[in-house]
Structures are given as structure tokens and as C-alpha cells.
């Protein structure tokens, strides 16, 4: 029996990694295609809408996904929580889509891509909830199927559009990407979704619902940082948003790896013997930081011709932001692992820390912008990331010294 559980756990871990790779490749494919097919300003419009999507999908992951993955449920209850998460995501997606569609009427520069996002947003948010439910249920093959289908559809569609010499706009790029994602989710929903029973969404109406603490933490940190990238575009033009999104696209695989560590690291950590959990945390942190550093060096040494082949006209602008982004991802790696540990040993302690450190972001952004323009603004966000990493690590070390570290966590 023990051997069987070990094999299942190892298989799910491999599938989790495969799913994150597929998700990363999907974002990479659409980002590179858009950068090459669109001009600098149009890529900025596409990037602004894509960043808005990442903010919303991250909010769903915080509200629904983290609770499902971290919760201590029985098998039957876990299935119900996963279904409820998908239903809640659909409802939330419809509400957000209506708001986006109304707002798009008054924003000429991104009206088309905003409307394209609104058309598919409910199904895209539900698709992400499906992934978290599959992870918690140890049915990662469902998530792999969905993300794999999304990637295959994109890889098949974009070359066809190029061969047919179809004119690509920010709206059409978002439409193709969104349609592929929506279809990939629809194929897999019936595996977890029961169409004959009505989900119980009462948990989401409780004021003490743990997901609301996670969403508060997410908005204060990750969503705020992404929001300031949108603000940067409003201050300096869409080209700046496109440049930041271009460099972020190249770092996409690393961002997804960190997201995987934050989302799926908890179940894996519980399988590690208690006396080895701190070592596992150190090794995970070292691995993420090392990979980030090597990746940044590789980007810095990339010839201009090769860069232009990847990002088109957006390459030169993206390289202006490379030093700041390279530093920021290192701090993000440390933040990811420290807060992973905090969520396991003291999940309700992360929100006050996140809120306190989030107060650093606005002044850091504006001071950076005032002293160095768009690049300075990104350096300001990098300094804020350094503060978040330092505070999170210090708090975990404090808890560990009190005897409430990972070694004392119940399996």
C-alpha cells in the first residue's frame, strides 16, 4: 500500500511539472506570436489586455485554487469543493466580463482586445479552477489534457494564419488565444463537473472564508504590481507596457515554475519527512534562484538578430528592462518559497505581512518613475520585491525559532 501511494504521488508530481510546462509554453507561444505579428504600439495594446487577464486569473487562483489545494478535505468533500470552485469562477467571470465590456466602450486604444477577452473570460477563469481542482484530487491528467489541448490549438492555428497572410490585430490575437483556452476547458469540465447537481456556494458567502484572506494578499502584492505596469503604460504610452510584457514573456517559464511551487508545493511538502522539510525548502529556493540567474545571463548574451526573430520590433525596448527584471525575478523566487512555508505553518499570518510590505510598492514605483522614467519605475518595483522577500523570510525564521516551522507540521 505504501509503495502504491508513493507511485501515485510521484506520478502526480511528474504530471504537475508537465502541466506547468504546457501552461508556460502556451503563454510563451501567444506572446511571441503577438510580438512578431504586431507593431510595438499594437503589442502594447495586446499586452495591456493580457496583463488584465493575468490579474483576474490570479485572483481566482487565490480565492478558489489555494483553498482547494491547501484544504484538509475527505475525498468526497474535495470533489464538491472542486466543483464549487468551477461554478464560482464562472459566476465571477460573467460579472467581470460585463464590467470589461462596458469599460471597453470608452477606451478606444484597447476596445477590440478588451471585448475579445470579455467574450471568453468566464470559461477561461473556470479552466484555471479546473486545474486546481484536478491537482487537489490528484487527477493531474485532466489538467495536462486541458492545457495540452490549448497549446496544440494555438500551435496549429497561428501558423495557418501566417500562411494565409491574415492580418493580425490585438483583438484577433486575443480572440484566437481565448477561444482555444475556452474550448480546452469545455472538453474537460464534464470530468469534474456534475450537471445534475447544483453546487453549494454558501462557503463563498461566509465572511471568514479563507480564500478572501488569500485574495486580499494577492491584490496587495501581485495584482498591485501588475496594475502598476498598466499604469506605466498610461503614463508613458502602450509601447512601455509592450516592452515590459515582452521581457516578462521571455521570463514566462520561470514565472510559471514559481507559480507551480506556490500552488502545488504544499501537497509535495507534506510528503517530505518532517526532519527534511527545511532542507527541501532551502534546496527549492536555491534551485529557483540559480535557474533565474542563469536564464538572465542567457538573455543578456542573446544576439540582437536572434532577439528580433523572437520578439520582433519589441526586442530592443524589452532589453532596456532586462537588468531590473532579472533582479526582480530573483527576489520573487525567494518570496515564493518563504511564503509557501508560511502558508503551511501559519496561513493566516501571511495577509498582514503582505499588506504591510505592499505599502512599499506605490512610493517605490513613483520614486523610480520620477528618477528614471519607465525603467526607473521597474527598478522601484524591484526594490519593493526585495522588501517582500526579506520580510517573508524573516517571519518564517522567527516561527521556526519558536518551534512552529515545517518540521513540526502535521503530515
Short mmCIF file of N, CA and C in Angstrom, two decimals, residues 46 54 67 82 86 113 117 162 165 259 289 295 300 311 315 330 371:
data_model
loop_
_atom_site.label_atom_id
_atom_site.label_comp_id
_atom_site.label_asym_id
_atom_site.label_seq_id
_atom_site.Cartn_x
_atom_site.Cartn_y
_atom_site.Cartn_z
N UNK A 46 -2.16 44.69 -26.92
CA UNK A 46 -2.36 43.27 -26.61
C UNK A 46 -1.87 42.96 -25.21
N UNK A 54 -4.19 38.18 -16.58
CA UNK A 54 -3.36 37.54 -15.56
C UNK A 54 -3.75 38.01 -14.17
N UNK A 67 -7.45 27.55 -1.67
CA UNK A 67 -8.28 26.92 -0.64
C UNK A 67 -8.49 25.44 -0.94
N UNK A 82 -14.09 21.21 -5.45
CA UNK A 82 -13.56 21.48 -6.79
C UNK A 82 -14.69 21.95 -7.72
N UNK A 86 -15.25 25.74 -9.62
CA UNK A 86 -15.52 25.99 -11.04
C UNK A 86 -16.76 26.84 -11.20
N UNK A 113 -9.45 44.34 -28.22
CA UNK A 113 -8.95 43.23 -27.40
C UNK A 113 -9.70 43.06 -26.08
N UNK A 117 -11.53 39.61 -24.92
CA UNK A 117 -11.29 38.97 -23.62
C UNK A 117 -12.61 38.73 -22.90
N UNK A 162 -0.58 32.75 -40.43
CA UNK A 162 0.59 33.34 -41.09
C UNK A 162 0.67 32.92 -42.55
N UNK A 165 -1.67 34.63 -44.69
CA UNK A 165 -1.39 36.07 -44.71
C UNK A 165 -2.57 36.87 -44.17
N UNK A 259 5.03 29.86 -9.83
CA UNK A 259 3.61 29.67 -9.54
C UNK A 259 3.31 28.22 -9.20
N UNK A 289 16.45 30.29 -7.55
CA UNK A 289 17.34 31.45 -7.70
C UNK A 289 18.41 31.16 -8.74
N UNK A 295 19.25 31.99 -16.45
CA UNK A 295 18.35 32.40 -17.53
C UNK A 295 18.61 33.86 -17.92
N UNK A 300 20.90 38.07 -21.63
CA UNK A 300 21.82 39.19 -21.84
C UNK A 300 22.80 38.90 -22.97
N UNK A 311 11.03 38.42 -30.66
CA UNK A 311 10.07 39.45 -30.24
C UNK A 311 9.82 40.53 -31.29
N UNK A 315 11.90 43.76 -29.27
CA UNK A 315 13.09 43.24 -28.61
C UNK A 315 13.96 44.34 -28.01
N UNK A 330 14.73 37.16 -9.14
CA UNK A 330 15.49 36.50 -8.07
C UNK A 330 14.79 36.72 -6.73
N UNK A 371 12.69 59.39 -11.03
CA UNK A 371 14.14 59.48 -11.18
C UNK A 371 14.66 58.81 -12.45
#
